[in-house]
PDB file of C-alpha atoms in Angstrom:
ATOM      1  CA  MET M   1     -15.302 -31.623 -56.045  1.00  0.00           C
ATOM      2  CA  PRO M   2     -18.251 -30.347 -53.996  1.00  0.00           C
ATOM      3  CA  ALA M   3     -21.698 -30.484 -55.582  1.00  0.00           C
ATOM      4  CA  ALA M   4     -21.958 -26.700 -55.444  1.00  0.00           C
ATOM      5  CA  ALA M   5     -19.008 -26.438 -57.839  1.00  0.00           C
ATOM      6  CA  MET M   6     -20.530 -28.787 -60.408  1.00  0.00           C
ATOM      7  CA  PRO M   7     -22.873 -27.649 -63.176  1.00  0.00           C
ATOM      8  CA  GLY M   8     -26.417 -28.261 -61.947  1.00  0.00           C
ATOM      9  CA  GLY M   9     -25.107 -29.272 -58.511  1.00  0.00           C
ATOM     10  CA  ALA M  10     -24.581 -32.901 -59.594  1.00  0.00           C
ATOM     11  CA  LEU M  11     -21.891 -34.881 -57.789  1.00  0.00           C
ATOM     12  CA  PRO M  12     -19.175 -36.538 -59.886  1.00  0.00           C
ATOM     13  CA  SER M  13     -19.076 -40.314 -60.186  1.00  0.00           C
ATOM     14  CA  ILE M  14     -16.368 -42.387 -58.532  1.00  0.00           C
ATOM     15  CA  ASN M  15     -15.244 -45.538 -60.334  1.00  0.00           C
ATOM     16  CA  PHE M  16     -12.805 -48.126 -59.026  1.00  0.00           C
ATOM     17  CA  ASN M  17     -11.726 -51.089 -61.165  1.00  0.00           C
ATOM     18  CA  GLY M  18     -14.722 -50.500 -63.416  1.00  0.00           C
ATOM     19  CA  ALA M  19     -17.274 -50.471 -60.583  1.00  0.00           C
ATOM     20  CA  GLN M  20     -19.055 -47.327 -59.455  1.00  0.00           C
ATOM     21  CA  VAL M  21     -18.526 -46.400 -55.797  1.00  0.00           C
ATOM     22  CA  PRO M  22     -21.643 -44.668 -54.376  1.00  0.00           C
ATOM     23  CA  THR M  23     -20.006 -42.019 -52.164  1.00  0.00           C
ATOM     24  CA  ALA M  24     -16.657 -40.508 -51.263  1.00  0.00           C
ATOM     25  CA  ALA M  25     -17.120 -41.911 -47.742  1.00  0.00           C
ATOM     26  CA  ALA M  26     -17.539 -45.427 -49.186  1.00  0.00           C
ATOM     27  CA  MET M  27     -14.328 -44.985 -51.184  1.00  0.00           C
ATOM     28  CA  GLN M  28     -12.463 -43.798 -48.088  1.00  0.00           C
ATOM     29  CA  THR M  29     -13.744 -46.798 -46.091  1.00  0.00           C
ATOM     30  CA  MET M  30     -12.734 -49.190 -48.866  1.00  0.00           C
ATOM     31  CA  PHE M  31      -9.192 -47.793 -48.946  1.00  0.00           C
ATOM     32  CA  GLU M  32      -8.821 -47.867 -45.168  1.00  0.00           C
ATOM     33  CA  GLN M  33     -10.238 -51.350 -44.621  1.00  0.00           C
ATOM     34  CA  GLN M  34      -9.529 -53.333 -47.803  1.00  0.00           C
ATOM     35  CA  MET M  35      -6.360 -51.941 -49.357  1.00  0.00           C
ATOM     36  CA  PRO M  36      -2.853 -52.778 -48.131  1.00  0.00           C
ATOM     37  CA  GLN M  37      -0.633 -49.881 -47.070  1.00  0.00           C
ATOM     38  CA  PRO M  38       0.965 -48.226 -50.145  1.00  0.00           C
ATOM     39  CA  HIS M  39       4.540 -46.929 -50.297  1.00  0.00           C
ATOM     40  CA  TYR M  40       5.216 -44.526 -53.190  1.00  0.00           C
ATOM     41  CA  GLU M  41       8.469 -43.549 -54.874  1.00  0.00           C
ATOM     42  CA  VAL M  42       7.796 -40.698 -57.287  1.00  0.00           C
ATOM     43  CA  GLN M  43      10.175 -40.714 -60.256  1.00  0.00           C
ATOM     44  CA  CYS M  44       8.712 -37.941 -62.387  1.00  0.00           C
ATOM     45  CA  TYR M  45       6.071 -35.232 -62.272  1.00  0.00           C
ATOM     46  CA  ASP M  46       4.987 -32.598 -64.738  1.00  0.00           C
ATOM     47  CA  CYS M  47       2.258 -29.999 -65.043  1.00  0.00           C
ATOM     48  CA  GLN M  48       0.855 -28.072 -67.973  1.00  0.00           C
ATOM     49  CA  VAL M  49      -1.785 -25.382 -68.320  1.00  0.00           C
ATOM     50  CA  VAL M  50      -4.624 -26.894 -70.358  1.00  0.00           C
ATOM     51  CA  ASN M  51      -6.991 -23.932 -70.511  1.00  0.00           C
ATOM     52  CA  PRO M  52      -5.572 -20.507 -69.572  1.00  0.00           C
ATOM     53  CA  ASN M  53      -9.041 -18.861 -69.541  1.00  0.00           C
ATOM     54  CA  TYR M  54     -11.216 -21.242 -67.516  1.00  0.00           C
ATOM     55  CA  THR M  55     -14.375 -20.068 -65.788  1.00  0.00           C
ATOM     56  CA  LEU M  56     -17.354 -22.140 -64.737  1.00  0.00           C
ATOM     57  CA  GLU M  57     -20.516 -20.639 -66.190  1.00  0.00           C
ATOM     58  CA  GLY M  58     -22.675 -18.945 -63.583  1.00  0.00           C
ATOM     59  CA  THR M  59     -19.879 -18.631 -61.021  1.00  0.00           C
ATOM     60  CA  GLN M  60     -17.510 -15.875 -60.019  1.00  0.00           C
ATOM     61  CA  ALA M  61     -13.994 -16.145 -61.453  1.00  0.00           C
ATOM     62  CA  TRP M  62     -10.766 -15.128 -59.733  1.00  0.00           C
ATOM     63  CA  PRO M  63      -9.532 -11.622 -60.570  1.00  0.00           C
ATOM     64  CA  ALA M  64      -7.375 -11.827 -63.747  1.00  0.00           C
ATOM     65  CA  LYS M  65      -4.251 -10.605 -61.908  1.00  0.00           C
ATOM     66  CA  THR M  66      -4.204 -13.752 -59.727  1.00  0.00           C
ATOM     67  CA  GLY M  67      -3.554 -16.034 -62.720  1.00  0.00           C
ATOM     68  CA  LYS M  68      -5.893 -18.652 -61.232  1.00  0.00           C
ATOM     69  CA  ASN M  69      -8.519 -18.837 -64.010  1.00  0.00           C
ATOM     70  CA  MET M  70      -6.989 -21.875 -65.643  1.00  0.00           C
ATOM     71  CA  THR M  71      -7.070 -25.642 -65.653  1.00  0.00           C
ATOM     72  CA  ILE M  72      -3.842 -27.462 -64.876  1.00  0.00           C
ATOM     73  CA  LEU M  73      -2.943 -31.024 -65.858  1.00  0.00           C
ATOM     74  CA  VAL M  74      -0.628 -32.736 -63.347  1.00  0.00           C
ATOM     75  CA  ALA M  75       1.053 -36.019 -64.294  1.00  0.00           C
ATOM     76  CA  VAL M  76       2.956 -38.152 -61.760  1.00  0.00           C
ATOM     77  CA  SER M  77       4.727 -41.452 -62.300  1.00  0.00           C
ATOM     78  CA  GLY M  78       6.937 -43.757 -60.306  1.00  0.00           C
ATOM     79  CA  TYR M  79       6.775 -46.977 -58.302  1.00  0.00           C
ATOM     80  CA  VAL M  80       4.390 -48.186 -55.637  1.00  0.00           C
ATOM     81  CA  LYS M  81       4.647 -51.109 -53.232  1.00  0.00           C
ATOM     82  CA  TYR M  82       1.565 -52.499 -51.497  1.00  0.00           C
ATOM     83  CA  GLY M  83       1.824 -54.208 -48.129  1.00  0.00           C
ATOM     84  CA  LYS M  84       4.981 -54.804 -46.093  1.00  0.00           C
ATOM     85  CA  LEU M  85       7.732 -52.662 -47.556  1.00  0.00           C
ATOM     86  CA  LYS M  86      10.471 -55.336 -47.527  1.00  0.00           C
ATOM     87  CA  GLU M  87       8.256 -58.063 -49.020  1.00  0.00           C
ATOM     88  CA  ALA M  88       6.288 -56.102 -51.623  1.00  0.00           C
ATOM     89  CA  GLN M  89       7.313 -55.988 -55.268  1.00  0.00           C
ATOM     90  CA  PRO M  90       7.566 -52.509 -56.815  1.00  0.00           C
ATOM     91  CA  ARG M  91       4.997 -51.788 -59.524  1.00  0.00           C
ATOM     92  CA  ALA M  92       5.112 -48.844 -61.880  1.00  0.00           C
ATOM     93  CA  PHE M  93       2.225 -46.368 -61.664  1.00  0.00           C
ATOM     94  CA  SER M  94       1.013 -43.245 -63.385  1.00  0.00           C
ATOM     95  CA  GLU M  95      -1.489 -40.776 -62.010  1.00  0.00           C
ATOM     96  CA  THR M  96      -3.054 -37.787 -63.722  1.00  0.00           C
ATOM     97  CA  PHE M  97      -5.066 -34.951 -62.154  1.00  0.00           C
ATOM     98  CA  LEU M  98      -6.939 -32.116 -63.805  1.00  0.00           C
ATOM     99  CA  LEU M  99      -7.097 -29.176 -61.396  1.00  0.00           C
ATOM    100  CA  VAL M 100      -9.682 -26.394 -61.709  1.00  0.00           C
ATOM    101  CA  PRO M 101     -10.167 -23.236 -59.638  1.00  0.00           C
ATOM    102  CA  ASN M 102     -12.710 -23.509 -56.833  1.00  0.00           C
ATOM    103  CA  PRO M 103     -15.553 -21.041 -57.484  1.00  0.00           C
ATOM    104  CA  ALA M 104     -16.324 -20.871 -53.744  1.00  0.00           C
ATOM    105  CA  ALA M 105     -12.767 -19.658 -53.077  1.00  0.00           C
ATOM    106  CA  ALA M 106     -12.950 -17.193 -55.984  1.00  0.00           C
ATOM    107  CA  ALA M 107     -16.147 -15.760 -54.504  1.00  0.00           C
ATOM    108  CA  GLY M 108     -14.174 -14.686 -51.426  1.00  0.00           C
ATOM    109  CA  LYS M 109     -14.941 -17.683 -49.220  1.00  0.00           C
ATOM    110  CA  GLN M 110     -11.310 -18.822 -49.105  1.00  0.00           C
ATOM    111  CA  ARG M 111     -11.012 -17.650 -45.524  1.00  0.00           C
ATOM    112  CA  MET M 112     -13.626 -20.198 -44.526  1.00  0.00           C
ATOM    113  CA  LYS M 113     -12.222 -23.377 -43.032  1.00  0.00           C
ATOM    114  CA  ASN M 114     -11.583 -26.202 -45.534  1.00  0.00           C
ATOM    115  CA  VAL M 115     -12.255 -24.158 -48.698  1.00  0.00           C
ATOM    116  CA  LYS M 116      -9.458 -25.041 -51.128  1.00  0.00           C
ATOM    117  CA  GLU M 117      -8.388 -22.773 -53.989  1.00  0.00           C
ATOM    118  CA  TRP M 118      -8.068 -25.721 -56.394  1.00  0.00           C
ATOM    119  CA  LEU M 119     -10.282 -28.771 -56.903  1.00  0.00           C
ATOM    120  CA  ILE M 120      -9.598 -32.056 -58.663  1.00  0.00           C
ATOM    121  CA  GLN M 121     -11.998 -32.209 -61.598  1.00  0.00           C
ATOM    122  CA  THR M 122     -10.794 -35.606 -62.746  1.00  0.00           C
ATOM    123  CA  GLN M 123      -8.205 -38.075 -61.473  1.00  0.00           C
ATOM    124  CA  THR M 124      -6.897 -41.247 -63.082  1.00  0.00           C
ATOM    125  CA  PHE M 125      -4.572 -43.730 -61.384  1.00  0.00           C
ATOM    126  CA  ARG M 126      -3.104 -46.649 -63.310  1.00  0.00           C
ATOM    127  CA  ILE M 127      -0.813 -49.478 -62.356  1.00  0.00           C
ATOM    128  CA  VAL M 128       1.484 -49.964 -65.343  1.00  0.00           C
ATOM    129  CA  VAL M 129       1.851 -53.636 -66.144  1.00  0.00           C
TER     130      VAL M 129
END
């Protein structure tokens, strides 16, 4: 989520295996250089509206007729293999996202390049053992 969308302009923290990662760029580099190639098989997904009347204080909301002033919980589960597809053992995973409307898009900036209508407010990925 961009700093402009956060209360007070603070950036969210990124944690990986209990350790804080300083920047999104550092997380991207870690995944590209240290993690083996993942192969996902999604078995189930679900989504639910968590808050049907969400607005971020001090920002412009979407017009009510769009139905976009809400938070949405998305849950995904399945199997993931890391490394060479034929050699890797499948491991169960679950991943949860909380999506919120992007105030920059609601303010009419959606025509700008790379402005998404929805942002991930929180994301949790777990390998199920």
